[in-house]
Tab-separated table of N, CA and C in Angstrom:
chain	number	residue	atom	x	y	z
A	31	UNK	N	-33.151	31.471	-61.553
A	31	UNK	CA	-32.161	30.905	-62.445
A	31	UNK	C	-32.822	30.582	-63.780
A	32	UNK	N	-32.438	31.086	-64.796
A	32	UNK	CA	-32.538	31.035	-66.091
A	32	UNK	C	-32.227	29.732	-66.908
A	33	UNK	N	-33.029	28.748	-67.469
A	33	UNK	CA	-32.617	27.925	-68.086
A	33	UNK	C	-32.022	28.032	-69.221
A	34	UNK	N	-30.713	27.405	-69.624
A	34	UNK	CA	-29.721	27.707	-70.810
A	34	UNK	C	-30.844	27.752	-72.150
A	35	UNK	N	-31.090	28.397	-73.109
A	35	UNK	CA	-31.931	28.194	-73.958
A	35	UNK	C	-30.883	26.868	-75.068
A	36	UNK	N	-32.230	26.286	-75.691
A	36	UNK	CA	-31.976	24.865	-76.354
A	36	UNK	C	-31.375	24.998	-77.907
A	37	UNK	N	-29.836	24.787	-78.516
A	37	UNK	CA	-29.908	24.998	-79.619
A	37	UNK	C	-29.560	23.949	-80.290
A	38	UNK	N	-29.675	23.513	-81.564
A	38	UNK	CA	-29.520	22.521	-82.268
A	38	UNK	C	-27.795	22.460	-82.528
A	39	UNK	N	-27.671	21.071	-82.503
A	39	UNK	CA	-25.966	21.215	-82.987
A	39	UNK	C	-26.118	20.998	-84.182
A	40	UNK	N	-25.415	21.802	-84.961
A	40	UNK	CA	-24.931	22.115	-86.445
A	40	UNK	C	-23.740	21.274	-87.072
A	41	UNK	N	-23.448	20.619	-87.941
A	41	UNK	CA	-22.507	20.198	-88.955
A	41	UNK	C	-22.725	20.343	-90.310
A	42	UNK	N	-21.574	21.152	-90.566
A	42	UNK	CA	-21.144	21.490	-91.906
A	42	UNK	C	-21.391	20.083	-92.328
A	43	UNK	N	-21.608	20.387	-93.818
A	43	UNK	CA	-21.696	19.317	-95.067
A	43	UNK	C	-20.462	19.225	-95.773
A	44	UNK	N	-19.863	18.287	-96.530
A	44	UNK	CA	-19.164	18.601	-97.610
A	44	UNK	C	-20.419	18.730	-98.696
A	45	UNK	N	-19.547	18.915	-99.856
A	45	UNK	CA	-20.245	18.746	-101.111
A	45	UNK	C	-20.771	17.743	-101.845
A	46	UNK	N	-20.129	16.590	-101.147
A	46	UNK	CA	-20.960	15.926	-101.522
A	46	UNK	C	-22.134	15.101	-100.764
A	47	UNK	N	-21.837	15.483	-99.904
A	47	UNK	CA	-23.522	15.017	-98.724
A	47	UNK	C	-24.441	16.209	-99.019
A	48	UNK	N	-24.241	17.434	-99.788
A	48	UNK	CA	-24.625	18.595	-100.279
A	48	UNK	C	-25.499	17.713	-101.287
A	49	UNK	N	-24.848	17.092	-101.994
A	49	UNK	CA	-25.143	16.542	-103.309
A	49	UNK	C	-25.924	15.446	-103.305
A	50	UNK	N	-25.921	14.614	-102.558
A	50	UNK	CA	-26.387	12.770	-102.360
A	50	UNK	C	-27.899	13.430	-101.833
A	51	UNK	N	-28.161	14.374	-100.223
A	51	UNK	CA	-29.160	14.798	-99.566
A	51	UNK	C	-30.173	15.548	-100.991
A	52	UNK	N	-29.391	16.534	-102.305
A	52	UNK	CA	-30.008	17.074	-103.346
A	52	UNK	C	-30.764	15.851	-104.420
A	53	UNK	N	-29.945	14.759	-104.026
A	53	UNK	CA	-30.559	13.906	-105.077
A	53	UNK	C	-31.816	12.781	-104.634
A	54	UNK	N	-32.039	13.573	-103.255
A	54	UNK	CA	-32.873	12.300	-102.337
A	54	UNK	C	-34.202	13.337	-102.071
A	55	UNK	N	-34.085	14.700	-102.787
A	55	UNK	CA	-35.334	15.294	-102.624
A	55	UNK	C	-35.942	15.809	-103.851
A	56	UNK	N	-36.966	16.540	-104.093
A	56	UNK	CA	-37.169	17.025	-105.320
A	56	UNK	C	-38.072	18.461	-105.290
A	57	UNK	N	-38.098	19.376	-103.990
A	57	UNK	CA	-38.773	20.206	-103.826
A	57	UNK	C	-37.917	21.324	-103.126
A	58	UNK	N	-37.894	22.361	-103.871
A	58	UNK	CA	-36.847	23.734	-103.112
A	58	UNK	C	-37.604	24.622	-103.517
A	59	UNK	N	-37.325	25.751	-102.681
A	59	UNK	CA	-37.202	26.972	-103.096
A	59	UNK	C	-35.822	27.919	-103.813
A	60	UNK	N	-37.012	28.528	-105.330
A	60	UNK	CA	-35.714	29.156	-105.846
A	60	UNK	C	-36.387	30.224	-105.822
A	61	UNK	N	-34.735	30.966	-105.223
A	61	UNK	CA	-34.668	32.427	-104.927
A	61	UNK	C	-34.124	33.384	-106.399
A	62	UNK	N	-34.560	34.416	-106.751
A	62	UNK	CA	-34.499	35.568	-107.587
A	62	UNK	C	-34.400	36.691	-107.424
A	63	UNK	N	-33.803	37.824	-107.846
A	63	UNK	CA	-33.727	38.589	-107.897
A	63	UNK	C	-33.986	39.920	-109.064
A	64	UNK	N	-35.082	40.807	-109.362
A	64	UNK	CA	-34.957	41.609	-109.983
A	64	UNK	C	-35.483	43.049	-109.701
A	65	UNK	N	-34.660	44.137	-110.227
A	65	UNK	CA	-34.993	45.090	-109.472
A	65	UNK	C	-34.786	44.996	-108.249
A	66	UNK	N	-33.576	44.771	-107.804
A	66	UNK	CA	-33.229	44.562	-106.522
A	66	UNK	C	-33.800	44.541	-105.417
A	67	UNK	N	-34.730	43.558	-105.906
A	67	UNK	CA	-36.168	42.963	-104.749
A	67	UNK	C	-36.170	41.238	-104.958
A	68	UNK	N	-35.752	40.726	-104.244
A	68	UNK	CA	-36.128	39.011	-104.242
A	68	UNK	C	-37.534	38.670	-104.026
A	69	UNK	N	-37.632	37.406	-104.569
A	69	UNK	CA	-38.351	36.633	-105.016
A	69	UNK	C	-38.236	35.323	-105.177
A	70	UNK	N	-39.137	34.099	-104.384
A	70	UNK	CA	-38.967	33.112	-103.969
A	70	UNK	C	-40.043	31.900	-104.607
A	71	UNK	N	-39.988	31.115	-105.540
A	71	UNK	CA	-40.921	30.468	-106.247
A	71	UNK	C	-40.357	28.570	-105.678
A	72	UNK	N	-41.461	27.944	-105.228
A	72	UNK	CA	-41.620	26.657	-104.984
A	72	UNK	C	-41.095	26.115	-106.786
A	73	UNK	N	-40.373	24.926	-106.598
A	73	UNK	CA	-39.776	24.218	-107.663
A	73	UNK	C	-40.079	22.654	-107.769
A	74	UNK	N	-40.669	21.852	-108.179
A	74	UNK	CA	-40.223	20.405	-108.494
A	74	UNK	C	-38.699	20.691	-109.333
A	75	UNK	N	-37.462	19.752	-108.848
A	75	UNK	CA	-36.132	19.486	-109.436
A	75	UNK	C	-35.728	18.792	-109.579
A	76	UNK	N	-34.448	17.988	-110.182
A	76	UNK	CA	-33.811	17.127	-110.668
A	76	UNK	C	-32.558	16.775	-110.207
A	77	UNK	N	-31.440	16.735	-109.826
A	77	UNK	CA	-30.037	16.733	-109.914
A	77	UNK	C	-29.900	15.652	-111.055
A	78	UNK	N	-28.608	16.575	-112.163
A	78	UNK	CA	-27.945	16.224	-113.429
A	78	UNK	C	-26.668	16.558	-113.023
A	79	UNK	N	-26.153	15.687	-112.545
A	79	UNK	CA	-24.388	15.534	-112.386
A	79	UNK	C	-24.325	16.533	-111.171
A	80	UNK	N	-23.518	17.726	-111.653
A	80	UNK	CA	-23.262	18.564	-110.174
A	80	UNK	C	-24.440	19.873	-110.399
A	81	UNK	N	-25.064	20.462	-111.506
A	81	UNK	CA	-26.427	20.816	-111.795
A	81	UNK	C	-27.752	20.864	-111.232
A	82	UNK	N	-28.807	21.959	-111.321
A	82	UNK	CA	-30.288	21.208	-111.379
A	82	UNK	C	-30.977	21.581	-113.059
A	83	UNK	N	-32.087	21.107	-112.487
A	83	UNK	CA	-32.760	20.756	-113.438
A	83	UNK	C	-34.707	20.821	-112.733
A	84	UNK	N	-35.217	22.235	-113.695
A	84	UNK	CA	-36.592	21.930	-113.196
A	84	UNK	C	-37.137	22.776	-114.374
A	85	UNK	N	-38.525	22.429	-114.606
A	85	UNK	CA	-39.356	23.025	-115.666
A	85	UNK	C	-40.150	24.061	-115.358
A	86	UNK	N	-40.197	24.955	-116.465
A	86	UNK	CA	-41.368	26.127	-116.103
A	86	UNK	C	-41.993	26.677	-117.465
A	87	UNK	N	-42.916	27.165	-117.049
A	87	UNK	CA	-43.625	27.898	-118.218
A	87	UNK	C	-43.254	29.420	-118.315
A	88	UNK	N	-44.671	30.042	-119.431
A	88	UNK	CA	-44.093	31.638	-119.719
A	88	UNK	C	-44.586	32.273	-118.235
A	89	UNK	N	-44.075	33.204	-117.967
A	89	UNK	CA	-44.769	34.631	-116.517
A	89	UNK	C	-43.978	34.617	-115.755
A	90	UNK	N	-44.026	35.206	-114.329
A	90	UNK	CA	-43.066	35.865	-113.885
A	90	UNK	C	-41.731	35.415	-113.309
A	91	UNK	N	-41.759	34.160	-112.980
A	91	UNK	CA	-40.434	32.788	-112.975
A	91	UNK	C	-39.438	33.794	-114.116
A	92	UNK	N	-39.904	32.927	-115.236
A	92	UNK	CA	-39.516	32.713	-116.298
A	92	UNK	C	-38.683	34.483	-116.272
A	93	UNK	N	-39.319	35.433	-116.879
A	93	UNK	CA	-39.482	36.764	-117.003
A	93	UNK	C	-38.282	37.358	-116.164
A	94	UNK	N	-38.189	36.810	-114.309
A	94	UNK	CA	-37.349	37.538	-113.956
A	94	UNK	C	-35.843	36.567	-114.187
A	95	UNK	N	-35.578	35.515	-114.850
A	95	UNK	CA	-34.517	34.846	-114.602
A	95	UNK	C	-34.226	34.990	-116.256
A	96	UNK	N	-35.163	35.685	-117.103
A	96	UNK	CA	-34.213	36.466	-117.896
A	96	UNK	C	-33.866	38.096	-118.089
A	97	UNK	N	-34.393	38.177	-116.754
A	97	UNK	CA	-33.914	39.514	-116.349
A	97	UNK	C	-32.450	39.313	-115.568
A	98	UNK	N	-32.956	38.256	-114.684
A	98	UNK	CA	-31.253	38.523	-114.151
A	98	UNK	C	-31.110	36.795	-113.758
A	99	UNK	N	-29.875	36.536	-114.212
A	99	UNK	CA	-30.020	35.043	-114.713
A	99	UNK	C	-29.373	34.257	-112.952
A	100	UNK	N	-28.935	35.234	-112.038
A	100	UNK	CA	-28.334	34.706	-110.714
A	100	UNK	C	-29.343	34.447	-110.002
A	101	UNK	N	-29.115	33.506	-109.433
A	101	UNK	CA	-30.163	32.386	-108.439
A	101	UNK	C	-29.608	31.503	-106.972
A	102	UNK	N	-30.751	31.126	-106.648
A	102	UNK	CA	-30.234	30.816	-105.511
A	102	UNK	C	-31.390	28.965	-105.286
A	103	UNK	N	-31.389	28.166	-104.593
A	103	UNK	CA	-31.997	27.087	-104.748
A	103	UNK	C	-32.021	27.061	-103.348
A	104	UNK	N	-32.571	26.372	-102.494
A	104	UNK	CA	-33.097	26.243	-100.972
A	104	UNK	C	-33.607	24.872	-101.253
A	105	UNK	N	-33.028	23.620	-100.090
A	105	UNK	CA	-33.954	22.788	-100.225
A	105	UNK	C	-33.740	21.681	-98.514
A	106	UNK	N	-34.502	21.393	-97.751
A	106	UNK	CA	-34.698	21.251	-96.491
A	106	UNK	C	-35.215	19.924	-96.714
A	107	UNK	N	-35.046	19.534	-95.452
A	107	UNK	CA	-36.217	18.135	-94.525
A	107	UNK	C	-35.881	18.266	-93.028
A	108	UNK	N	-36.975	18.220	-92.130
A	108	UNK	CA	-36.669	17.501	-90.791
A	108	UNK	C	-37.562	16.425	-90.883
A	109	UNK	N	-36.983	15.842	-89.788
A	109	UNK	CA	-37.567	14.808	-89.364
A	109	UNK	C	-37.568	14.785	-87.531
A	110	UNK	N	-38.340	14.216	-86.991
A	110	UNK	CA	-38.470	14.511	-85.783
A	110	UNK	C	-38.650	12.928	-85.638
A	111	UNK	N	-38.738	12.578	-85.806
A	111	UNK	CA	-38.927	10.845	-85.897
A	111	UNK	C	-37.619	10.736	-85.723
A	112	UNK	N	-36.833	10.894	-86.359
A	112	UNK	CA	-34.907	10.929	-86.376
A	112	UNK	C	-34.166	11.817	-85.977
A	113	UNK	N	-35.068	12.891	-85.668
A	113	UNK	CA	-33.934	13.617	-84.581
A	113	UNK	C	-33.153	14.618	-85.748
A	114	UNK	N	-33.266	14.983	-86.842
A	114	UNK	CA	-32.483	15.437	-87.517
A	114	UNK	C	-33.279	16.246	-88.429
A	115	UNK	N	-32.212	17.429	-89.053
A	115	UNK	CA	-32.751	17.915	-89.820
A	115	UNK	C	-31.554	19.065	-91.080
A	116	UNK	N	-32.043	19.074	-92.119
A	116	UNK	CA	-31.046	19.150	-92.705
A	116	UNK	C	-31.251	20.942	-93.876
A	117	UNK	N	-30.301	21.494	-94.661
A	117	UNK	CA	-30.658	22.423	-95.031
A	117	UNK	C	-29.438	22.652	-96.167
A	118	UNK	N	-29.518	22.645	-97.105
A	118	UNK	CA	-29.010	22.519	-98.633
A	118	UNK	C	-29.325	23.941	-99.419
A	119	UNK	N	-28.498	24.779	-99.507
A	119	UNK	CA	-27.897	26.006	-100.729
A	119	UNK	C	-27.261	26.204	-101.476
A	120	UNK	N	-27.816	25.915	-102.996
A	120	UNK	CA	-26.839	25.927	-103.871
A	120	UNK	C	-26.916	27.425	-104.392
A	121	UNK	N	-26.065	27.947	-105.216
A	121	UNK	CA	-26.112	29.308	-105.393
A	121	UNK	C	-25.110	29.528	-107.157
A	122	UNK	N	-26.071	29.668	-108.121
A	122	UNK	CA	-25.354	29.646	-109.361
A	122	UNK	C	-26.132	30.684	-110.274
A	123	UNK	N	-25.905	30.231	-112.011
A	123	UNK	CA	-27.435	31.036	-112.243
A	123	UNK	C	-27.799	29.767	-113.633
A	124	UNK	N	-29.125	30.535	-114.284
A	124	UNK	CA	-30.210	29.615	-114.877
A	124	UNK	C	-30.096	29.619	-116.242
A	125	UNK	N	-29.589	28.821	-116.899
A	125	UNK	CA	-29.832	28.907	-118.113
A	125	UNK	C	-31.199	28.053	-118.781
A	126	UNK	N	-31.987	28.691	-119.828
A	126	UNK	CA	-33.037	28.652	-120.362
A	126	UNK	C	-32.605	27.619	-121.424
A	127	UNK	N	-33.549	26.990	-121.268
A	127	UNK	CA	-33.162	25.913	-123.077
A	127	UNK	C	-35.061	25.878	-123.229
A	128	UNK	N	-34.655	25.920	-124.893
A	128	UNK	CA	-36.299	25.987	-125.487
A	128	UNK	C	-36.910	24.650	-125.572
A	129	UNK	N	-38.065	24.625	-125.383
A	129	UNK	CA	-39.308	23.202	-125.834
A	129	UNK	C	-38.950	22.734	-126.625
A	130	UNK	N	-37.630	22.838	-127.947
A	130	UNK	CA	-37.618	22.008	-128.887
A	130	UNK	C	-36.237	21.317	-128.933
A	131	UNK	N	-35.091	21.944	-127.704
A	131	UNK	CA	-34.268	21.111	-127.641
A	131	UNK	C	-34.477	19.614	-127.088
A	132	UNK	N	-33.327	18.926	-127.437
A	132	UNK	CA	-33.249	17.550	-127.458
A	132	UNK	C	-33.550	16.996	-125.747
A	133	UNK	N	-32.331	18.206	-125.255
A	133	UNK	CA	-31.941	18.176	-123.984
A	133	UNK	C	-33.817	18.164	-123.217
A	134	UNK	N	-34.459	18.509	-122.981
A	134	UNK	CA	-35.495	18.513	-122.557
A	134	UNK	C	-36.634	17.698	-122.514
A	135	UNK	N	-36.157	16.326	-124.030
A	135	UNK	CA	-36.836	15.688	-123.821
A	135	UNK	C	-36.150	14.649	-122.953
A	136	UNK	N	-34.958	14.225	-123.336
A	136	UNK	CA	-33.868	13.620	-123.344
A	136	UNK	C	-33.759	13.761	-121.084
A	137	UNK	N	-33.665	14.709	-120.571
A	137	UNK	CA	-33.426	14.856	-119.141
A	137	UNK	C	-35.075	14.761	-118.076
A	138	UNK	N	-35.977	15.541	-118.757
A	138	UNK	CA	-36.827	15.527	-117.706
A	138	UNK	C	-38.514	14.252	-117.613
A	139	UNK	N	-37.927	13.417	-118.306
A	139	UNK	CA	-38.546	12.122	-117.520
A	139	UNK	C	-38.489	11.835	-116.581
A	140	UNK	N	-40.182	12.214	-115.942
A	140	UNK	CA	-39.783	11.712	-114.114
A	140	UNK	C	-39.930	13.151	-114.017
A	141	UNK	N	-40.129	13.699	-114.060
A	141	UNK	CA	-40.158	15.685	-113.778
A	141	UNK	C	-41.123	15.816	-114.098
A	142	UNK	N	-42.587	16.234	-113.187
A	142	UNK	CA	-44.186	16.529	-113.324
A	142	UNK	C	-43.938	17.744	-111.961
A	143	UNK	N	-43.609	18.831	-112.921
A	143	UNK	CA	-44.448	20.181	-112.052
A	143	UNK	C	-45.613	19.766	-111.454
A	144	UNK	N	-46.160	20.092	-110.257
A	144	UNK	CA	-47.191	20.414	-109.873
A	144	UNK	C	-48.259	20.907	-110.814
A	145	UNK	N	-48.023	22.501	-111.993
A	145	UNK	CA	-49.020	22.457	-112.076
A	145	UNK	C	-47.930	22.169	-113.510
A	146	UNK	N	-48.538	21.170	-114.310
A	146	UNK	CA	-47.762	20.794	-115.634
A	146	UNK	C	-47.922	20.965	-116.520
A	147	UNK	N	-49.508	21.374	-116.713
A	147	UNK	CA	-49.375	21.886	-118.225
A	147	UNK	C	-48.561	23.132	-118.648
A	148	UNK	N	-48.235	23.295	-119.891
A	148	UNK	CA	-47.537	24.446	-120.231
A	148	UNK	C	-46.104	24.219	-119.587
A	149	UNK	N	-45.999	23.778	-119.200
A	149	UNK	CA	-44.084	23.569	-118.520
A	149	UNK	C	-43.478	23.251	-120.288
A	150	UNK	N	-43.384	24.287	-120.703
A	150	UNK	CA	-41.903	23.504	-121.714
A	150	UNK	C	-40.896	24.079	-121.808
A	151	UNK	N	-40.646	24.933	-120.711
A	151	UNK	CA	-39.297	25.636	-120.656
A	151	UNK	C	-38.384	24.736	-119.211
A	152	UNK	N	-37.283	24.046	-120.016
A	152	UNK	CA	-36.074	23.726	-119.124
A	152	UNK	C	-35.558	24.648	-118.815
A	153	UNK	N	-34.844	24.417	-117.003
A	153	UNK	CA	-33.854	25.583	-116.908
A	153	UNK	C	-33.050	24.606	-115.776
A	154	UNK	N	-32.015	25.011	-116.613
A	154	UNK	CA	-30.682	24.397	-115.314
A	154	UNK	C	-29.851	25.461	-114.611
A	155	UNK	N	-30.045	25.234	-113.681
A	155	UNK	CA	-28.676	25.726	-112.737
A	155	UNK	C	-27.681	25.289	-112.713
A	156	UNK	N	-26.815	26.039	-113.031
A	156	UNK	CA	-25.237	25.537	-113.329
A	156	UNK	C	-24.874	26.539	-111.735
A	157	UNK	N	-24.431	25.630	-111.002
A	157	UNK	CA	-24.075	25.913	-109.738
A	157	UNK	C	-22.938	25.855	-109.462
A	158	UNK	N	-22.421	27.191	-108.696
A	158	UNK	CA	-21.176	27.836	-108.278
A	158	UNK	C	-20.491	27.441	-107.525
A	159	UNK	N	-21.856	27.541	-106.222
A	159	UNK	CA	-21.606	27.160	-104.966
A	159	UNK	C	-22.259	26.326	-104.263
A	160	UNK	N	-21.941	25.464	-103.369
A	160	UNK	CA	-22.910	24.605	-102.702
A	160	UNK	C	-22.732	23.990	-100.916
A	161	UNK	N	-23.771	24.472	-100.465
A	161	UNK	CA	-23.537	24.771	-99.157
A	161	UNK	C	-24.289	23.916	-98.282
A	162	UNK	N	-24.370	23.412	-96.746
A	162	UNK	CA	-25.432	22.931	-95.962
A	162	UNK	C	-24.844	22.861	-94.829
A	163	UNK	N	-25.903	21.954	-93.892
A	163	UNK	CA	-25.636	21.744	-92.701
A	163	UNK	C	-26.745	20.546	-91.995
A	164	UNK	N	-26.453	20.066	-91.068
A	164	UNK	CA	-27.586	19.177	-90.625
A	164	UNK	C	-27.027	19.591	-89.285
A	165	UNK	N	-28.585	19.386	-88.326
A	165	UNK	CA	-28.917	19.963	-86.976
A	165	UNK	C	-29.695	18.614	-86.303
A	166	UNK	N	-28.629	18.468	-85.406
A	166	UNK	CA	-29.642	17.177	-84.600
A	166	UNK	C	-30.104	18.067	-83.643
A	167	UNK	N	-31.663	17.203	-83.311
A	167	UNK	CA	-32.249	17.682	-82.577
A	167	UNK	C	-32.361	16.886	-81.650
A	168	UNK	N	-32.654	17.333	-80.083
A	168	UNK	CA	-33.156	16.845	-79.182
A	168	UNK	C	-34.407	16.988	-78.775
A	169	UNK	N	-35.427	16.165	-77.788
A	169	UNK	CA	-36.295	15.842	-77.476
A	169	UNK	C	-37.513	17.368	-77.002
A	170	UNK	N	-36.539	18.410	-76.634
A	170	UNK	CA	-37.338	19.683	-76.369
A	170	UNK	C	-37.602	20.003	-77.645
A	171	UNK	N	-37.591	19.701	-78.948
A	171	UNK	CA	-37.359	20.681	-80.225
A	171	UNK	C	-38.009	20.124	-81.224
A	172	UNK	N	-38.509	18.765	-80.791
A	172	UNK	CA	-39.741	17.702	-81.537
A	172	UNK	C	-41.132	18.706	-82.278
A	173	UNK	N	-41.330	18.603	-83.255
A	173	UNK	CA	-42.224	19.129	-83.925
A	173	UNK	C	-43.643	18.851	-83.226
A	174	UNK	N	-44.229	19.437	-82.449
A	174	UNK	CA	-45.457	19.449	-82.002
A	174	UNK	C	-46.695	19.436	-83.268
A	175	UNK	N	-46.650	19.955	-84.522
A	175	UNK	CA	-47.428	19.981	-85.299
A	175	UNK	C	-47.663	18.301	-86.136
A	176	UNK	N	-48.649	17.866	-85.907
A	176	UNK	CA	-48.890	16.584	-86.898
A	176	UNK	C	-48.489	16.420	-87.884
A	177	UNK	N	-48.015	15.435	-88.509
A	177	UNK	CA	-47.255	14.915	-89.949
A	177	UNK	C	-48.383	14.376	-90.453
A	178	UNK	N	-49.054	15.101	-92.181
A	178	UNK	CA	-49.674	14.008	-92.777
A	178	UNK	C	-49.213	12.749	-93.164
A	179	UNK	N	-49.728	12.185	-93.963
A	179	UNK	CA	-49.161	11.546	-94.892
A	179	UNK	C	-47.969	11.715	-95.622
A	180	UNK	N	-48.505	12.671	-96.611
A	180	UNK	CA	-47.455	13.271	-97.703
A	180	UNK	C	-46.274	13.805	-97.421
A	181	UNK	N	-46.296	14.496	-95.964
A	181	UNK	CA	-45.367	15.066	-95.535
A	181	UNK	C	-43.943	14.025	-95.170
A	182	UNK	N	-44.748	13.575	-94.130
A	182	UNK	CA	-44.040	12.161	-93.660
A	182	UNK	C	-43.187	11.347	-94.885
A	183	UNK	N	-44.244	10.752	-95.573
A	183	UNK	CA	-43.602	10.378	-97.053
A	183	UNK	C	-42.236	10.755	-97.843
A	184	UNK	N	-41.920	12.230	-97.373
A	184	UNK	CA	-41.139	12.692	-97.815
A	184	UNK	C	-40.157	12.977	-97.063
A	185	UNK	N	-40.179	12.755	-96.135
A	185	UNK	CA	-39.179	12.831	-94.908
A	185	UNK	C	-37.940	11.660	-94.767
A	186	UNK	N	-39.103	10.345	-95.111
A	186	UNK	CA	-38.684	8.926	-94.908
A	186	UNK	C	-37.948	8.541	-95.989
């Protein structure tokens, strides 16, 4: 006899637990596309009203999102401590604003890229769509891998 395999129960989000969960993190993946090959770059972000908001410099970020300005944003947490875990897709595209608009000084206080120098290109996502779900977990599905610090930190 075959044991039932273990799956997480799923609940839809509205948009705005889409939105509150976006404003309680600050790390996604944004997805790209050019030459009809994707491409996936780690982000420090912001939420500005129903928007994001994250900085970048000149090279290949930059390069393919003025090649093709549609995007995609990814942004997660579990927690195994709480049993839960959650998963946030917004889906819009990027508009570029230069180092000397207002807007840039004016929004990204509190916004330190990882690597920061050279960040003086703002780019917001003006978002279309916005999607998620949260998955409780049970006790078979506990993260066996250790939580640092930092990780943890960000969970809580």
């Amino acid at each position: 006899m075959r044991a039932k395999p273990v799956s997480p129960k799923a609940e839809d989000l509205t948009a705005a637990q889409c939105w509150k969960l976006l404003s309680e993190t600050s790390i996604g993946r944004l997805a790209v596309c050019v030459d009809g090959r994707p491409d996936v770059f780690p982000v420090n972000f912001k939420v500005d009203e129903e928007s994001l908001l994250f900085r970048t410099g000149g090279g290949r970020k930059l390069d393919d999102l003025r090649a093709d300005a549609s995007v995609a944003l990814e942004a997660d947490a579990v927690s195994g401590e709480f049993g839960i875990a959650w998963s946030v897709v917004v889906k819009g595209h990027a508009e570029i604003t230069t180092s000397e608009s207002e807007v840039l000084n004016a929004t990204t206080q509190g916004m330190f890229p990882w690597q920061g120098v050279g960040k003086d290109q703002l780019v917001r996502i003006v978002v279309d769509e916005v999607t998620g779900r949260r998955f409780t977990l049970d006790a078979t599905m506990t993260l066996t891998v250790p939580l640092d610090a930092s990780i943890r930190a960000g969970l809580e």
